[in-house]
């Protein structure tokens, strides 16, 4: 298994929850989240970074985060923001796992969460459903291209997805 497991995929697919589950299943792994890292480094919410500095500035912070992870981190399971797959050195960080699901499944997952409003509000690129769907269509193939492992998550529970990922990642 390569040094880290990196979870990529569209907003709301469940990357954070899965990273926590993976760390629970394998005690050698520690769960990190790139959005959380950026928020703590800047002491600013992602939404505010987008409002004050714009998307390009946010992408530069993601690149800084990626460079630091590639250089300094091992034995982590890292959940990433939906656009993190664009960083230059993604595959140097670890085994890239794409969590795949179609847009309607993702939308349903977000909307059926008890805190759905909050989940939507904190995501600047999920304010308009039509626009989010277009972004999903633009990114769909790119996620597959960067992935070492593709896991279809729709209809599966978090625990069984985590087991599937660990099994596949150990063969890398
Ligand atoms: C983004 C996804 C967000 C966050 C930012 C941009 C994107 O993370 O990084 O709002 O470009 O898809 P989640 O995938 O955790 O929502």
PDB file of C-alpha atoms and ligand atoms in Angstrom:
ATOM      1  CA  UNK A   1       0.000   0.000   0.000  1.00  0.00           C
ATOM      2  CA  UNK A   2       1.297   3.494  -0.852  1.00  0.00           C
ATOM      3  CA  UNK A   3       1.811   6.003   1.953  1.00  0.00           C
ATOM      4  CA  UNK A   4      -1.634   7.663   2.127  1.00  0.00           C
ATOM      5  CA  UNK A   5      -5.151   7.108   0.874  1.00  0.00           C
ATOM      6  CA  UNK A   6      -6.636  10.147  -0.843  1.00  0.00           C
ATOM      7  CA  UNK A   7     -10.395  10.347  -1.338  1.00  0.00           C
ATOM      8  CA  UNK A   8     -11.569  12.404  -4.323  1.00  0.00           C
ATOM      9  CA  UNK A   9     -15.014  12.957  -5.773  1.00  0.00           C
ATOM     10  CA  UNK A  10     -17.839  15.426  -6.115  1.00  0.00           C
ATOM     11  CA  UNK A  11     -19.206  17.602  -3.306  1.00  0.00           C
ATOM     12  CA  UNK A  12     -21.529  15.697  -1.005  1.00  0.00           C
ATOM     13  CA  UNK A  13     -20.493  12.188  -2.056  1.00  0.00           C
ATOM     14  CA  UNK A  14     -19.380  11.391   1.508  1.00  0.00           C
ATOM     15  CA  UNK A  15     -15.572  11.749   1.439  1.00  0.00           C
ATOM     16  CA  UNK A  16     -15.273  13.082   5.013  1.00  0.00           C
ATOM     17  CA  UNK A  17     -17.514  10.447   6.587  1.00  0.00           C
ATOM     18  CA  UNK A  18     -15.651   7.735   4.735  1.00  0.00           C
ATOM     19  CA  UNK A  19     -12.229   9.033   5.786  1.00  0.00           C
ATOM     20  CA  UNK A  20     -13.358   8.877   9.418  1.00  0.00           C
ATOM     21  CA  UNK A  21     -14.695   5.351   8.907  1.00  0.00           C
ATOM     22  CA  UNK A  22     -11.424   4.237   7.272  1.00  0.00           C
ATOM     23  CA  UNK A  23      -9.432   5.601  10.205  1.00  0.00           C
ATOM     24  CA  UNK A  24     -11.784   3.738  12.544  1.00  0.00           C
ATOM     25  CA  UNK A  25     -11.332   0.451  10.636  1.00  0.00           C
ATOM     26  CA  UNK A  26      -7.550   0.742  10.359  1.00  0.00           C
ATOM     27  CA  UNK A  27      -5.937   2.211  13.431  1.00  0.00           C
ATOM     28  CA  UNK A  28      -2.667   2.839  11.563  1.00  0.00           C
ATOM     29  CA  UNK A  29      -4.494   5.560   9.584  1.00  0.00           C
ATOM     30  CA  UNK A  30      -5.244   9.097  10.758  1.00  0.00           C
ATOM     31  CA  UNK A  31      -8.057  11.067   9.077  1.00  0.00           C
ATOM     32  CA  UNK A  32      -7.305  14.497   7.588  1.00  0.00           C
ATOM     33  CA  UNK A  33      -9.455  16.788   5.456  1.00  0.00           C
ATOM     34  CA  UNK A  34      -7.993  19.339   3.034  1.00  0.00           C
ATOM     35  CA  UNK A  35     -10.822  21.872   3.508  1.00  0.00           C
ATOM     36  CA  UNK A  36     -10.359  21.669   7.303  1.00  0.00           C
ATOM     37  CA  UNK A  37      -6.597  22.126   6.886  1.00  0.00           C
ATOM     38  CA  UNK A  38      -7.102  25.205   4.708  1.00  0.00           C
ATOM     39  CA  UNK A  39      -9.658  26.656   7.128  1.00  0.00           C
ATOM     40  CA  UNK A  40      -7.348  26.200  10.093  1.00  0.00           C
ATOM     41  CA  UNK A  41      -4.317  27.543   8.233  1.00  0.00           C
ATOM     42  CA  UNK A  42      -6.147  30.692   7.120  1.00  0.00           C
ATOM     43  CA  UNK A  43      -8.483  30.898  10.112  1.00  0.00           C
ATOM     44  CA  UNK A  44     -11.207  31.529   7.543  1.00  0.00           C
ATOM     45  CA  UNK A  45     -14.207  29.476   6.381  1.00  0.00           C
ATOM     46  CA  UNK A  46     -14.041  28.167   2.787  1.00  0.00           C
ATOM     47  CA  UNK A  47     -17.165  30.172   1.946  1.00  0.00           C
ATOM     48  CA  UNK A  48     -15.444  33.370   3.131  1.00  0.00           C
ATOM     49  CA  UNK A  49     -12.252  32.574   1.195  1.00  0.00           C
ATOM     50  CA  UNK A  50     -14.365  32.321  -1.976  1.00  0.00           C
ATOM     51  CA  UNK A  51     -16.188  35.575  -1.156  1.00  0.00           C
ATOM     52  CA  UNK A  52     -13.119  37.602  -0.180  1.00  0.00           C
ATOM     53  CA  UNK A  53     -10.337  36.229  -2.370  1.00  0.00           C
ATOM     54  CA  UNK A  54     -12.106  34.246  -5.108  1.00  0.00           C
ATOM     55  CA  UNK A  55     -11.878  30.699  -6.397  1.00  0.00           C
ATOM     56  CA  UNK A  56      -8.393  31.089  -7.868  1.00  0.00           C
ATOM     57  CA  UNK A  57      -6.961  32.022  -4.468  1.00  0.00           C
ATOM     58  CA  UNK A  58      -8.684  28.996  -2.953  1.00  0.00           C
ATOM     59  CA  UNK A  59      -7.137  26.729  -5.618  1.00  0.00           C
ATOM     60  CA  UNK A  60      -3.690  28.134  -4.756  1.00  0.00           C
ATOM     61  CA  UNK A  61      -4.298  27.195  -1.110  1.00  0.00           C
ATOM     62  CA  UNK A  62      -5.265  23.683  -2.219  1.00  0.00           C
ATOM     63  CA  UNK A  63      -1.982  23.455  -4.139  1.00  0.00           C
ATOM     64  CA  UNK A  64      -0.036  24.580  -1.060  1.00  0.00           C
ATOM     65  CA  UNK A  65      -1.861  21.965   0.995  1.00  0.00           C
ATOM     66  CA  UNK A  66      -1.078  19.269  -1.622  1.00  0.00           C
ATOM     67  CA  UNK A  67       2.629  20.174  -1.663  1.00  0.00           C
ATOM     68  CA  UNK A  68       2.805  19.986   2.108  1.00  0.00           C
ATOM     69  CA  UNK A  69       0.949  16.663   2.245  1.00  0.00           C
ATOM     70  CA  UNK A  70       3.184  15.104  -0.426  1.00  0.00           C
ATOM     71  CA  UNK A  71       6.290  16.147   1.474  1.00  0.00           C
ATOM     72  CA  UNK A  72       5.317  15.526   5.075  1.00  0.00           C
ATOM     73  CA  UNK A  73       2.441  13.118   5.563  1.00  0.00           C
ATOM     74  CA  UNK A  74       2.245   9.327   5.737  1.00  0.00           C
ATOM     75  CA  UNK A  75      -0.359   6.889   7.070  1.00  0.00           C
ATOM     76  CA  UNK A  76      -3.233   9.281   6.584  1.00  0.00           C
ATOM     77  CA  UNK A  77      -6.589   8.912   4.924  1.00  0.00           C
ATOM     78  CA  UNK A  78      -7.238  12.295   3.383  1.00  0.00           C
ATOM     79  CA  UNK A  79     -10.651  13.543   2.321  1.00  0.00           C
ATOM     80  CA  UNK A  80     -10.396  16.353  -0.218  1.00  0.00           C
ATOM     81  CA  UNK A  81     -12.541  19.170  -1.546  1.00  0.00           C
ATOM     82  CA  UNK A  82     -14.357  18.346  -4.783  1.00  0.00           C
ATOM     83  CA  UNK A  83     -11.882  20.377  -6.876  1.00  0.00           C
ATOM     84  CA  UNK A  84      -8.694  19.151  -5.187  1.00  0.00           C
ATOM     85  CA  UNK A  85      -8.163  16.533  -7.926  1.00  0.00           C
ATOM     86  CA  UNK A  86      -6.775  19.400 -10.067  1.00  0.00           C
ATOM     87  CA  UNK A  87      -3.586  19.872  -8.012  1.00  0.00           C
ATOM     88  CA  UNK A  88      -0.361  19.149  -9.880  1.00  0.00           C
ATOM     89  CA  UNK A  89       1.125  16.444  -7.699  1.00  0.00           C
ATOM     90  CA  UNK A  90      -2.020  14.550  -6.654  1.00  0.00           C
ATOM     91  CA  UNK A  91      -0.616  11.061  -7.242  1.00  0.00           C
ATOM     92  CA  UNK A  92       2.544  11.820  -5.250  1.00  0.00           C
ATOM     93  CA  UNK A  93       0.437  12.182  -2.111  1.00  0.00           C
ATOM     94  CA  UNK A  94      -0.871   8.634  -2.106  1.00  0.00           C
ATOM     95  CA  UNK A  95      -3.297   6.152  -3.612  1.00  0.00           C
ATOM     96  CA  UNK A  96      -6.101   8.152  -5.207  1.00  0.00           C
ATOM     97  CA  UNK A  97      -9.559   6.680  -4.626  1.00  0.00           C
ATOM     98  CA  UNK A  98     -12.450   8.166  -6.598  1.00  0.00           C
ATOM     99  CA  UNK A  99     -15.800   7.851  -4.856  1.00  0.00           C
ATOM    100  CA  UNK A 100     -18.207   7.568  -7.738  1.00  0.00           C
ATOM    101  CA  UNK A 101     -21.951   8.198  -7.752  1.00  0.00           C
ATOM    102  CA  UNK A 102     -24.352   9.913 -10.119  1.00  0.00           C
ATOM    103  CA  UNK A 103     -25.550  13.453  -9.532  1.00  0.00           C
ATOM    104  CA  UNK A 104     -29.086  12.557  -8.460  1.00  0.00           C
ATOM    105  CA  UNK A 105     -27.750  10.157  -5.801  1.00  0.00           C
ATOM    106  CA  UNK A 106     -25.439  12.873  -4.455  1.00  0.00           C
ATOM    107  CA  UNK A 107     -28.219  15.462  -4.420  1.00  0.00           C
ATOM    108  CA  UNK A 108     -30.496  13.070  -2.580  1.00  0.00           C
ATOM    109  CA  UNK A 109     -27.738  12.308  -0.041  1.00  0.00           C
ATOM    110  CA  UNK A 110     -27.285  16.004   0.708  1.00  0.00           C
ATOM    111  CA  UNK A 111     -31.007  16.815   0.801  1.00  0.00           C
ATOM    112  CA  UNK A 112     -31.889  13.934   3.089  1.00  0.00           C
ATOM    113  CA  UNK A 113     -29.260  14.873   5.683  1.00  0.00           C
ATOM    114  CA  UNK A 114     -30.771  16.405   8.846  1.00  0.00           C
ATOM    115  CA  UNK A 115     -28.536  19.474   8.361  1.00  0.00           C
ATOM    116  CA  UNK A 116     -29.085  19.762   4.589  1.00  0.00           C
ATOM    117  CA  UNK A 117     -29.417  23.550   4.604  1.00  0.00           C
ATOM    118  CA  UNK A 118     -26.119  23.986   6.424  1.00  0.00           C
ATOM    119  CA  UNK A 119     -24.389  21.486   4.112  1.00  0.00           C
ATOM    120  CA  UNK A 120     -25.504  23.477   1.070  1.00  0.00           C
ATOM    121  CA  UNK A 121     -24.809  26.892   2.551  1.00  0.00           C
ATOM    122  CA  UNK A 122     -21.145  26.195   3.243  1.00  0.00           C
ATOM    123  CA  UNK A 123     -20.514  25.127  -0.382  1.00  0.00           C
ATOM    124  CA  UNK A 124     -20.144  28.149  -2.694  1.00  0.00           C
ATOM    125  CA  UNK A 125     -20.233  25.952  -5.801  1.00  0.00           C
ATOM    126  CA  UNK A 126     -23.470  24.215  -4.774  1.00  0.00           C
ATOM    127  CA  UNK A 127     -25.702  27.292  -4.500  1.00  0.00           C
ATOM    128  CA  UNK A 128     -27.489  26.634  -7.772  1.00  0.00           C
ATOM    129  CA  UNK A 129     -28.431  23.031  -8.559  1.00  0.00           C
ATOM    130  CA  UNK A 130     -28.309  23.488 -12.354  1.00  0.00           C
ATOM    131  CA  UNK A 131     -24.797  24.968 -12.121  1.00  0.00           C
ATOM    132  CA  UNK A 132     -23.663  22.201  -9.769  1.00  0.00           C
ATOM    133  CA  UNK A 133     -24.967  19.601 -12.234  1.00  0.00           C
ATOM    134  CA  UNK A 134     -22.967  21.260 -15.039  1.00  0.00           C
ATOM    135  CA  UNK A 135     -19.840  21.193 -12.859  1.00  0.00           C
ATOM    136  CA  UNK A 136     -20.481  17.518 -12.143  1.00  0.00           C
ATOM    137  CA  UNK A 137     -20.749  16.797 -15.893  1.00  0.00           C
ATOM    138  CA  UNK A 138     -17.508  18.722 -16.560  1.00  0.00           C
ATOM    139  CA  UNK A 139     -15.577  16.822 -13.898  1.00  0.00           C
ATOM    140  CA  UNK A 140     -16.975  13.336 -14.251  1.00  0.00           C
ATOM    141  CA  UNK A 141     -14.284  11.950 -16.553  1.00  0.00           C
ATOM    142  CA  UNK A 142     -11.433  13.900 -14.952  1.00  0.00           C
ATOM    143  CA  UNK A 143     -12.019  12.161 -11.609  1.00  0.00           C
ATOM    144  CA  UNK A 144     -11.749   8.780 -13.336  1.00  0.00           C
ATOM    145  CA  UNK A 145      -8.516   9.799 -15.066  1.00  0.00           C
ATOM    146  CA  UNK A 146      -6.660  10.699 -11.857  1.00  0.00           C
ATOM    147  CA  UNK A 147      -7.924   7.691  -9.888  1.00  0.00           C
ATOM    148  CA  UNK A 148      -5.892   4.599  -9.006  1.00  0.00           C
ATOM    149  CA  UNK A 149      -9.063   2.994  -7.670  1.00  0.00           C
ATOM    150  CA  UNK A 150     -12.701   3.723  -8.548  1.00  0.00           C
ATOM    151  CA  UNK A 151     -15.379   2.786  -6.020  1.00  0.00           C
ATOM    152  CA  UNK A 152     -19.072   3.046  -6.825  1.00  0.00           C
ATOM    153  CA  UNK A 153     -20.568   4.206  -3.536  1.00  0.00           C
ATOM    154  CA  UNK A 154     -24.257   4.476  -4.411  1.00  0.00           C
ATOM    155  CA  UNK A 155     -26.520   2.251  -2.372  1.00  0.00           C
ATOM    156  CA  UNK A 156     -23.705   0.993  -0.133  1.00  0.00           C
ATOM    157  CA  UNK A 157     -23.171   1.663   3.561  1.00  0.00           C
ATOM    158  CA  UNK A 158     -20.051   3.468   4.791  1.00  0.00           C
ATOM    159  CA  UNK A 159     -18.607   0.437   6.557  1.00  0.00           C
ATOM    160  CA  UNK A 160     -18.721  -1.832   3.510  1.00  0.00           C
ATOM    161  CA  UNK A 161     -17.259   0.900   1.274  1.00  0.00           C
ATOM    162  CA  UNK A 162     -14.389   1.362   3.764  1.00  0.00           C
ATOM    163  CA  UNK A 163     -13.667  -2.400   3.713  1.00  0.00           C
ATOM    164  CA  UNK A 164     -13.720  -2.395  -0.103  1.00  0.00           C
ATOM    165  CA  UNK A 165     -11.258   0.532  -0.225  1.00  0.00           C
ATOM    166  CA  UNK A 166      -8.835  -1.031   2.270  1.00  0.00           C
ATOM    167  CA  UNK A 167      -8.840  -4.310   0.352  1.00  0.00           C
ATOM    168  CA  UNK A 168      -8.117  -2.574  -2.968  1.00  0.00           C
ATOM    169  CA  UNK A 169      -5.590  -0.104  -1.548  1.00  0.00           C
ATOM    170  CA  UNK A 170      -3.545  -2.895   0.050  1.00  0.00           C
ATOM    171  CA  UNK A 171      -3.049  -4.408  -3.398  1.00  0.00           C
ATOM    172  CA  UNK A 172      -1.554  -1.184  -4.809  1.00  0.00           C
TER     173      UNK A 172
HETATM  174  C1  LIG B   1     -15.327  22.456  -3.903  1.00  0.00           C
HETATM  175  C2  LIG B   1     -15.722  21.527  -2.978  1.00  0.00           C
HETATM  176  C3  LIG B   1     -15.766  21.814  -1.530  1.00  0.00           C
HETATM  177  C4  LIG B   1     -14.766  22.900  -1.172  1.00  0.00           C
HETATM  178  C5  LIG B   1     -14.982  24.101  -2.025  1.00  0.00           C
HETATM  179  C6  LIG B   1     -14.851  23.807  -3.524  1.00  0.00           C
HETATM  180  C7  LIG B   1     -15.319  22.088  -5.346  1.00  0.00           C
HETATM  181  O1  LIG B   1     -15.487  20.648  -0.761  1.00  0.00           O
HETATM  182  O2  LIG B   1     -13.450  22.451  -1.324  1.00  0.00           O
HETATM  183  O3  LIG B   1     -16.261  24.610  -1.741  1.00  0.00           O
HETATM  184  O4  LIG B   1     -14.668  22.770  -6.161  1.00  0.00           O
HETATM  185  O5  LIG B   1     -15.966  21.065  -5.687  1.00  0.00           O
HETATM  186  P1  LIG B   1     -16.514  19.384  -0.632  1.00  0.00           P
HETATM  187  O6  LIG B   1     -16.265  18.489  -1.813  1.00  0.00           O
HETATM  188  O7  LIG B   1     -16.137  18.739   0.655  1.00  0.00           O
HETATM  189  O8  LIG B   1     -17.884  19.950  -0.609  1.00  0.00           O
END
